[in-house]
Tab-separated table of C-alpha atoms and ligand atoms in Angstrom:
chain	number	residue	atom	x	y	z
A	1	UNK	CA	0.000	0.000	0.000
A	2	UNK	CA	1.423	3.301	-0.571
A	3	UNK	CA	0.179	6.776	0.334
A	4	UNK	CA	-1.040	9.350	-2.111
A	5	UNK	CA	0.029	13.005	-1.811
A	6	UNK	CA	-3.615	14.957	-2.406
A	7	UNK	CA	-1.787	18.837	-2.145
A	8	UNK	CA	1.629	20.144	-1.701
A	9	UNK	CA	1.617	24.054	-0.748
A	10	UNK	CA	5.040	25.860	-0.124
A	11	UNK	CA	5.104	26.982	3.078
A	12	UNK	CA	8.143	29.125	2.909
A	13	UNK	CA	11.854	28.826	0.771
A	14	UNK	CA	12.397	24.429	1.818
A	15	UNK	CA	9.244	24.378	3.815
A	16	UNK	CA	6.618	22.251	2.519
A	17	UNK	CA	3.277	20.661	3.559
A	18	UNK	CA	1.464	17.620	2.395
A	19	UNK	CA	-1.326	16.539	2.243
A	20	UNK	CA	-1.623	12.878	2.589
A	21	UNK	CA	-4.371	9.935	1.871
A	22	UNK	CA	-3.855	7.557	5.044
A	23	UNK	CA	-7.424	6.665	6.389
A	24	UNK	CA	-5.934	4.698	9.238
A	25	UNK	CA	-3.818	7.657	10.570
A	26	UNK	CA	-6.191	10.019	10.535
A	27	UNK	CA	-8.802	7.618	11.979
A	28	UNK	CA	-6.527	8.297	15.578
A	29	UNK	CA	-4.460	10.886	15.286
A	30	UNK	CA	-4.375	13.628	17.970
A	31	UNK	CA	-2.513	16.473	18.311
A	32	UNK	CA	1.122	16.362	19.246
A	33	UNK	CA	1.622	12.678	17.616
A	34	UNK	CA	3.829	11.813	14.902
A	35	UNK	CA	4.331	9.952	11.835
A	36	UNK	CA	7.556	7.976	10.021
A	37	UNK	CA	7.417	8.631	6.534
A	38	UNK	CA	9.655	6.807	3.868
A	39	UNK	CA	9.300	8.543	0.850
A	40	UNK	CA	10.566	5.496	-1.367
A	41	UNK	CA	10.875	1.571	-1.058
A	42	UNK	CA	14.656	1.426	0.224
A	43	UNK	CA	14.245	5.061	1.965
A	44	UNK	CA	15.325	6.314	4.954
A	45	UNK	CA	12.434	6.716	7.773
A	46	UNK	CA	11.596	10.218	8.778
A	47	UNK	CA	9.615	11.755	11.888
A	48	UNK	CA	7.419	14.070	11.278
A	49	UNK	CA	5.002	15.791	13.099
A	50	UNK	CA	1.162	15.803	12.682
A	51	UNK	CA	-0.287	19.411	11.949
A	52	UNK	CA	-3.559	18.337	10.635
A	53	UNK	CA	-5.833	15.320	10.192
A	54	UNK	CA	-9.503	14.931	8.694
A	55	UNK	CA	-11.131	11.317	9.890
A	56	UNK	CA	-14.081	12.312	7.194
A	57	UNK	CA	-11.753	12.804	4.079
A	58	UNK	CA	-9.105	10.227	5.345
A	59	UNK	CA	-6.218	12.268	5.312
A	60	UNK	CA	-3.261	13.637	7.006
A	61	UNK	CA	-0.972	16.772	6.717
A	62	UNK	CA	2.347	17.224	7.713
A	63	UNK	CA	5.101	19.947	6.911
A	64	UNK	CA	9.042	19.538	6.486
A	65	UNK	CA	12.232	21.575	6.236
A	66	UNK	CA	14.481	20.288	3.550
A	67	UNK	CA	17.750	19.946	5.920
A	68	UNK	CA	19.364	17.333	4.098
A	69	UNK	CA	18.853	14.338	1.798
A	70	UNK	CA	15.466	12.420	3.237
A	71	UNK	CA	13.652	15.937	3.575
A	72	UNK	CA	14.971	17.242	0.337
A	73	UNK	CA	14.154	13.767	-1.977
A	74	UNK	CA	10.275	14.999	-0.323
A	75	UNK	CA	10.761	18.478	-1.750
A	76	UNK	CA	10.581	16.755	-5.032
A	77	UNK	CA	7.562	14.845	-5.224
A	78	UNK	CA	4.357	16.724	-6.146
A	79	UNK	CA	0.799	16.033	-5.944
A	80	UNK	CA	-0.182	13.104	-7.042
A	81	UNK	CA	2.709	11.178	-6.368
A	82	UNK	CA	2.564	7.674	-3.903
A	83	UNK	CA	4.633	8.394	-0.760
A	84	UNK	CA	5.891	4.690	0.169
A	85	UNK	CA	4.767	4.465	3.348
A	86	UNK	CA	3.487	6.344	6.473
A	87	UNK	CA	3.333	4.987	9.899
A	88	UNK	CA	1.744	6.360	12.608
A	89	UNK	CA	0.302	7.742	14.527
A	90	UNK	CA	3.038	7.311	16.784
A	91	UNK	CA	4.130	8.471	20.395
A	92	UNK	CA	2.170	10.421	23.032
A	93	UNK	CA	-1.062	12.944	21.999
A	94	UNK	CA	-0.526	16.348	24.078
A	95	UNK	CA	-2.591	16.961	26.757
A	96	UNK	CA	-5.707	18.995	25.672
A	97	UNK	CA	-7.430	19.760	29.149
A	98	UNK	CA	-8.680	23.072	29.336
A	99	UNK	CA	-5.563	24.485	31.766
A	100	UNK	CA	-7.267	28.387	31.673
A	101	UNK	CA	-4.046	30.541	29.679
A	102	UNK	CA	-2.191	28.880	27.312
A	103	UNK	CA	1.196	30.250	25.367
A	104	UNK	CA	1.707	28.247	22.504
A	105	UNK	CA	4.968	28.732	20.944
A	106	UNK	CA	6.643	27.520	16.996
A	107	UNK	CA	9.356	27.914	15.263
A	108	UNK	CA	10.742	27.879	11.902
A	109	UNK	CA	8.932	24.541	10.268
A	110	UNK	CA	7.340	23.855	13.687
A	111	UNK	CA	4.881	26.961	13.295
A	112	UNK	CA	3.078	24.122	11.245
A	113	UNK	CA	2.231	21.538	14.245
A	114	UNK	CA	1.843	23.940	16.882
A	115	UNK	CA	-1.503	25.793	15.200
A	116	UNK	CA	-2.779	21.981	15.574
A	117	UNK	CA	-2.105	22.099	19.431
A	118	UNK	CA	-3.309	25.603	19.380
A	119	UNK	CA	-7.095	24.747	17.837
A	120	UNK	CA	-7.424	21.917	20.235
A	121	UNK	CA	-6.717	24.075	23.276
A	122	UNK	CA	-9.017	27.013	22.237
A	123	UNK	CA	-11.797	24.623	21.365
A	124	UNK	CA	-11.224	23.175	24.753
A	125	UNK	CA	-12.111	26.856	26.456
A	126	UNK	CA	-8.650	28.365	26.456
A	127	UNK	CA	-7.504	31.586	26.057
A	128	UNK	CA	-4.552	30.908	23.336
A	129	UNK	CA	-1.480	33.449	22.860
A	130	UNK	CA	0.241	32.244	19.836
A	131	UNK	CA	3.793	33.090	19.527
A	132	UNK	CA	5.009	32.651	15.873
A	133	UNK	CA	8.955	32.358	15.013
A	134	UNK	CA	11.049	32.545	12.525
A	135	UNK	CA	14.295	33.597	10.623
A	136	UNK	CA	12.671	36.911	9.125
A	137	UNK	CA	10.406	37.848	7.522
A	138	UNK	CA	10.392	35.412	4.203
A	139	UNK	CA	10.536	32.970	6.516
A	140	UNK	CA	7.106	33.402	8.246
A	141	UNK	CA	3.950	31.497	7.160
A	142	UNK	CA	0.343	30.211	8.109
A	143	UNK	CA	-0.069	33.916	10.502
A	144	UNK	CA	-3.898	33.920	9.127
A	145	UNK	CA	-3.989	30.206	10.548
A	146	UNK	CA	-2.955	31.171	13.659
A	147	UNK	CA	-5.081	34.355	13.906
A	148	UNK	CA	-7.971	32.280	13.382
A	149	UNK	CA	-7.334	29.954	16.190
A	150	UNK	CA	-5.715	32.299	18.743
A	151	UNK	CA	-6.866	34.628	21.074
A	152	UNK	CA	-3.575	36.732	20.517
A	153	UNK	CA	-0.606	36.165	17.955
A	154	UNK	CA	2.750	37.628	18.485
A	155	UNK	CA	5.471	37.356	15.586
A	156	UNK	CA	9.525	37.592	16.190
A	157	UNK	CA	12.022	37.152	14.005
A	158	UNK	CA	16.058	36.297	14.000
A	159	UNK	CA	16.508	39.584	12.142
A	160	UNK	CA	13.751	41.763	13.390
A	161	UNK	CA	12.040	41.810	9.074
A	162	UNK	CA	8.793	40.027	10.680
A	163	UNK	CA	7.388	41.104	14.686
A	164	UNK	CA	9.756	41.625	17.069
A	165	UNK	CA	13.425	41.338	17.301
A	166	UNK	CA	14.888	38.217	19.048
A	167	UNK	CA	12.917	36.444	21.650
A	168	UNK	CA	13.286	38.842	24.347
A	169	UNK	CA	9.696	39.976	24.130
A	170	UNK	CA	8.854	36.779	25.667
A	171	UNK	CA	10.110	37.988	29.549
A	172	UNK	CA	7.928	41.171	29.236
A	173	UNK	CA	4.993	38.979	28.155
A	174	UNK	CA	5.225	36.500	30.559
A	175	UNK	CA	6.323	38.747	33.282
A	176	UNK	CA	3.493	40.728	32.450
A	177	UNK	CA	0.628	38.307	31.854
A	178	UNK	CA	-0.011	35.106	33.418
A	179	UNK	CA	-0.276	31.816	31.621
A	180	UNK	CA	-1.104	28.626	33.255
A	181	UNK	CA	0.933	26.548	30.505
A	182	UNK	CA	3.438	26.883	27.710
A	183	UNK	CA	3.930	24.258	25.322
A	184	UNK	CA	6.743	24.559	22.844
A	185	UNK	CA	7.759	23.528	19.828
A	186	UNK	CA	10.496	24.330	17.332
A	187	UNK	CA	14.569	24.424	16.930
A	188	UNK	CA	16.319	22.672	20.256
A	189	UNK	CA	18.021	25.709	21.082
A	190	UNK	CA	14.803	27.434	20.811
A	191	UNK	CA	12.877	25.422	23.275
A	192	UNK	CA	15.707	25.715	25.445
A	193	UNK	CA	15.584	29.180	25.801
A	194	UNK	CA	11.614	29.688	25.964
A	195	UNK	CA	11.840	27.071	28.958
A	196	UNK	CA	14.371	29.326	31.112
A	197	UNK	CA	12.152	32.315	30.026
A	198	UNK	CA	9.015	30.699	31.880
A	199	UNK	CA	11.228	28.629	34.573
A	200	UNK	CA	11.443	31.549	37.283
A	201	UNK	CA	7.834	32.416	36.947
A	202	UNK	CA	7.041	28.617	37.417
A	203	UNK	CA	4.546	27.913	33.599
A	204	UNK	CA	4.441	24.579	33.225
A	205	UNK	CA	6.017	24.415	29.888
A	206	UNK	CA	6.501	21.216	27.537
A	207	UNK	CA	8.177	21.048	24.883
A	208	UNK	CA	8.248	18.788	21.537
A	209	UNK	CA	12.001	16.972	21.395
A	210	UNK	CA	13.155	15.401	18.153
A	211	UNK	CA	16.079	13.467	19.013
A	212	UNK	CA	17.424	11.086	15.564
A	213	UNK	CA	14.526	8.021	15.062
A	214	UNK	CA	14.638	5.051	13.739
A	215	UNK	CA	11.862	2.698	14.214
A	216	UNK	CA	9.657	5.004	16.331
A	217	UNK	CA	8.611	2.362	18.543
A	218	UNK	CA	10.662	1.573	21.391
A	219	UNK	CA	12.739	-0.886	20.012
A	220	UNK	CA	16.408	0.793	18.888
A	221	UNK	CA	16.739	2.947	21.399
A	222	UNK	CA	18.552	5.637	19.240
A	223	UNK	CA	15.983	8.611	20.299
A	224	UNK	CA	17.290	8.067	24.306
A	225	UNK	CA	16.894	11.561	26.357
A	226	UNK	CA	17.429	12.772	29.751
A	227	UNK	CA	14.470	14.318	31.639
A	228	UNK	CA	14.530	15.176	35.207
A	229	UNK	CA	17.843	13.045	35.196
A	230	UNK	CA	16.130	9.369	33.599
A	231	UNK	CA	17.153	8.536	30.007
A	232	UNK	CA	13.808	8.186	28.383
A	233	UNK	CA	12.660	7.443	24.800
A	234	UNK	CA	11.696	10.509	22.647
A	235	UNK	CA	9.116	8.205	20.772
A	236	UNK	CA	7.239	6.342	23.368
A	237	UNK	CA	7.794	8.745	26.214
A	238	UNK	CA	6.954	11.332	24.394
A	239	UNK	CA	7.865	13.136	22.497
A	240	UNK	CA	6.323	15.909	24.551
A	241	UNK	CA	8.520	16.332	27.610
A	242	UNK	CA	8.861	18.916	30.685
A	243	UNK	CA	10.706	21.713	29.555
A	244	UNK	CA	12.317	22.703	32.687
A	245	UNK	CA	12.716	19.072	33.214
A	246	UNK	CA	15.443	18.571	29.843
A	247	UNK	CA	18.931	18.126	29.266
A	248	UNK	CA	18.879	20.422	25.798
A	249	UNK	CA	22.842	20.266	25.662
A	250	UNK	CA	22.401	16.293	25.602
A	251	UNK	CA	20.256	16.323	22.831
A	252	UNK	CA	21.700	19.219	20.940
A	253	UNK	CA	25.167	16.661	21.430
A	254	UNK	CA	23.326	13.559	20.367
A	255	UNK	CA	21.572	15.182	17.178
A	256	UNK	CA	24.757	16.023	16.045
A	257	UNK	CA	26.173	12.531	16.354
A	258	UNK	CA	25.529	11.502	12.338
A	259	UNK	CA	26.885	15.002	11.313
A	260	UNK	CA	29.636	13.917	8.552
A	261	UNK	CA	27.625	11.438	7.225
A	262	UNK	CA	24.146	13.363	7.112
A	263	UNK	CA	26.203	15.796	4.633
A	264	UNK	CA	28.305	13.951	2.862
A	265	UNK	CA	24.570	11.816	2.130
A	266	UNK	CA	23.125	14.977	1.342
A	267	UNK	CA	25.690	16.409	-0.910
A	268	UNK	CA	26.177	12.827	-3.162
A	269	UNK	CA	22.115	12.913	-3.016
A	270	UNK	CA	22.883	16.682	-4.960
A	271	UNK	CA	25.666	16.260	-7.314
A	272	UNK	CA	24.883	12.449	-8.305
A	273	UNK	CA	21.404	11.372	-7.391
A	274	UNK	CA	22.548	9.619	-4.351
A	275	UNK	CA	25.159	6.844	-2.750
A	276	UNK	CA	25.717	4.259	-5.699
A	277	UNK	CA	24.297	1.543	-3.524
A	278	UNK	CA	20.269	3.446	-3.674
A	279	UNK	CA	21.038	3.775	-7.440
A	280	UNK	CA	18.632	1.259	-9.744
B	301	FAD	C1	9.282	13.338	16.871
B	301	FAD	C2	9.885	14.185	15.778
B	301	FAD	C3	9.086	15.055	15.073
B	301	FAD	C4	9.619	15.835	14.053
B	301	FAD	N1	8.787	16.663	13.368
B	301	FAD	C5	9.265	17.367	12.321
B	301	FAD	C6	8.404	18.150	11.513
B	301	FAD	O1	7.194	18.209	11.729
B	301	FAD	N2	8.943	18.802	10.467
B	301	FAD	C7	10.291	18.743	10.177
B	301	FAD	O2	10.731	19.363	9.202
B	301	FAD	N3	11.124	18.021	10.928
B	301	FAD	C8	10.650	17.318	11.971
B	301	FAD	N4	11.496	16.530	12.697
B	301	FAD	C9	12.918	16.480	12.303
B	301	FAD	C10	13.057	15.602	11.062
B	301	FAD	O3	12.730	14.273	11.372
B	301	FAD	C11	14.483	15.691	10.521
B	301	FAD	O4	14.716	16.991	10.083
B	301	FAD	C12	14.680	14.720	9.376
B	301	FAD	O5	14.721	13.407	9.865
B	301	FAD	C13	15.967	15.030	8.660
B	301	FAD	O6	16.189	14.031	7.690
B	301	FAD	P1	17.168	14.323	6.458
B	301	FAD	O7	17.625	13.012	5.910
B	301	FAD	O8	16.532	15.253	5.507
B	301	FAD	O9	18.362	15.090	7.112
B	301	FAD	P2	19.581	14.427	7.889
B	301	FAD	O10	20.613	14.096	6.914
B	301	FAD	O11	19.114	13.349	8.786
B	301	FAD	O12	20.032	15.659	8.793
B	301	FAD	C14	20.343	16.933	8.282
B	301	FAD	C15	20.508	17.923	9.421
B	301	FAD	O13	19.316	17.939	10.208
B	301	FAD	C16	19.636	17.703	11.569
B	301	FAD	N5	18.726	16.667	12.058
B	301	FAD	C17	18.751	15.367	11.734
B	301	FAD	N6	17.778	14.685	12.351
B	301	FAD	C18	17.141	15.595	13.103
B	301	FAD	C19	16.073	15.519	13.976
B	301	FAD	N7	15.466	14.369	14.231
B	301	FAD	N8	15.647	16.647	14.557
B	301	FAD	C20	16.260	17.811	14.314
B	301	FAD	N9	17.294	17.958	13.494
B	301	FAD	C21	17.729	16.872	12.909
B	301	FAD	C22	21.022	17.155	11.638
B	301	FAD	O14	21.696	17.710	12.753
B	301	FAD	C23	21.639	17.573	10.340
B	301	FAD	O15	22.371	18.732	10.505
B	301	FAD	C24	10.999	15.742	13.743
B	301	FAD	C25	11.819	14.867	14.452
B	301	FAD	C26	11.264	14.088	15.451
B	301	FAD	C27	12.139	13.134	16.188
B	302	FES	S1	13.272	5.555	17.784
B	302	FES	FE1	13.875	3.570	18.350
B	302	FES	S2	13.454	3.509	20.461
B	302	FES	FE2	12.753	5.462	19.864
């Protein structure tokens, strides 16, 4: 069985969303779960994170930032094309309780998933602040989305073309305004720093980790972490964890274990179509 794209819109420059047939996903997928897509028979398995699903229509959306070879052989297909397989929906759904004030914050591709979270918590009763980041301003997508299912949306920016400079704003706002949870998700370094921003003022805050996968499942262990000082499993722990609760420097460390070989993959993928080995 393979999995039929329906629509591909461009998000942003390498940021892509799909829209995907998979009746059997959608049928239980919540918000905050994940899927392992393989784009072609012999592919590598990717994580990806939910940011829509329609049990009616039988489908299921996810978005991607072409960072090296998997994510960029997805940039090519179009609509219409047969992804080979998706799996899911995998690890934990968020909780979805209604909590009272809720910050919700993306970044970069993650803007995508967290609007997901977002509807679920204001249709729950919660007032929703939406923060939305990204590199600058050509960077910065789905704001409507997010104005439709936000009480408030805030916008920052690496280089201060889109919202507000930096991510400094956040102190003021959460010094300022209370919020009864924060749930993060985005660039390590990024959920890093919006969990010491809300640590003094004691937000809950949890945060989406995406430590390197392979089967998803619990059985390699590759996608260990260490929360409140216990190595857990990204994918059947979470792979929502406590924020104030992670070692970021771990995973930042452990992401970066594949380095050499993610580019010289990605850069043989480029100039020759891939390794000679994935070559028919
Ligand atoms: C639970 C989970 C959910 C995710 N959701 C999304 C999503 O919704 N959209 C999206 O674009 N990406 C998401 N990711 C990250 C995505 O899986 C990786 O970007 C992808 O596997 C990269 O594959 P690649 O072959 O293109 O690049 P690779 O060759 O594997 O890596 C290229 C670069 O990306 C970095 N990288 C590799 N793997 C990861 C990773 N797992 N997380 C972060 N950086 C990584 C490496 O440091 C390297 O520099 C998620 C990861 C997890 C674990
Ligand atoms: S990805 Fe294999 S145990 Fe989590």
């Amino acid at each position: 069985m393979t999995f039929r794209i329906l629509s591909k819109r461009q998000l942003a420059y390498k940021k892509t969303l799909f829209e995907v047939e998979a009746p059997d996903v959608a049928a239980k997928a919540l918000p905050g779960q994940f899927l392992i897509v393989i784009a072609r028979e012999g592919g590598e398995r990717v994580p990806l994170t939910i940011c829509e699903y329609d049990r009616q229509k039988g489908t299921v959306s996810f978005a991607f930032h072409e960072v090296g070879k998997t994510t960029k052989e997805l940039g090519t297909l179009n609509e219409g094309d047969r992804l080979f397989n998706v799996t899911g929906p995998l690890g934990n759904p968020s909780n979805i309780s209604r909590f009272g004030r809720v910050l919700c914050v993306g970044g970069s591709i993650m803007i995508a998933p967290i609007l997901l979270q977002a509807k679920a918590l204001k249709a729950e009763g919660n007032h929703v602040t939406t923060v939305l980041g990204c590199r600058g301003d050509e960077f910065l997508f789905m704001k409507e989305e997010a104005s439709a299912v936000s009480d408030e949306v805030h916008v920052a920016s690496d280089d201060g073309t889109a919202g507000t400079k930096g991510l400094d704003f956040l102190e003021e706002l959460v010094s300022s305004e209370r919020f009864d949870r924060c749930v993060v998700m985005g660039p390590v370094d990024m959920m890093k720093r919006v969990s010491e921003i809300t640590r003094p003022y004691g937000i809950p805050t949890f945060v989406t980790l995406t430590p390197i996968m392979i089967d998803g499942m619990g059985m390699c262990g590759v996608c260990r972490v260490t929360v409140g000082g216990k190595m857990m499993f990204g994918c059947v722990d979470g792979p929502e964890f406590d924020g104030h609760q992670t070692n970021f420097d771990e995973l930042i460390m452990r992401q970066r274990t594949m380095l050499p070989e993610e580019r010289l993959s990605s850069i043989l993928w480029e100039t020759n179509g891939g390794c000679k080995c994935e070559r028919k």
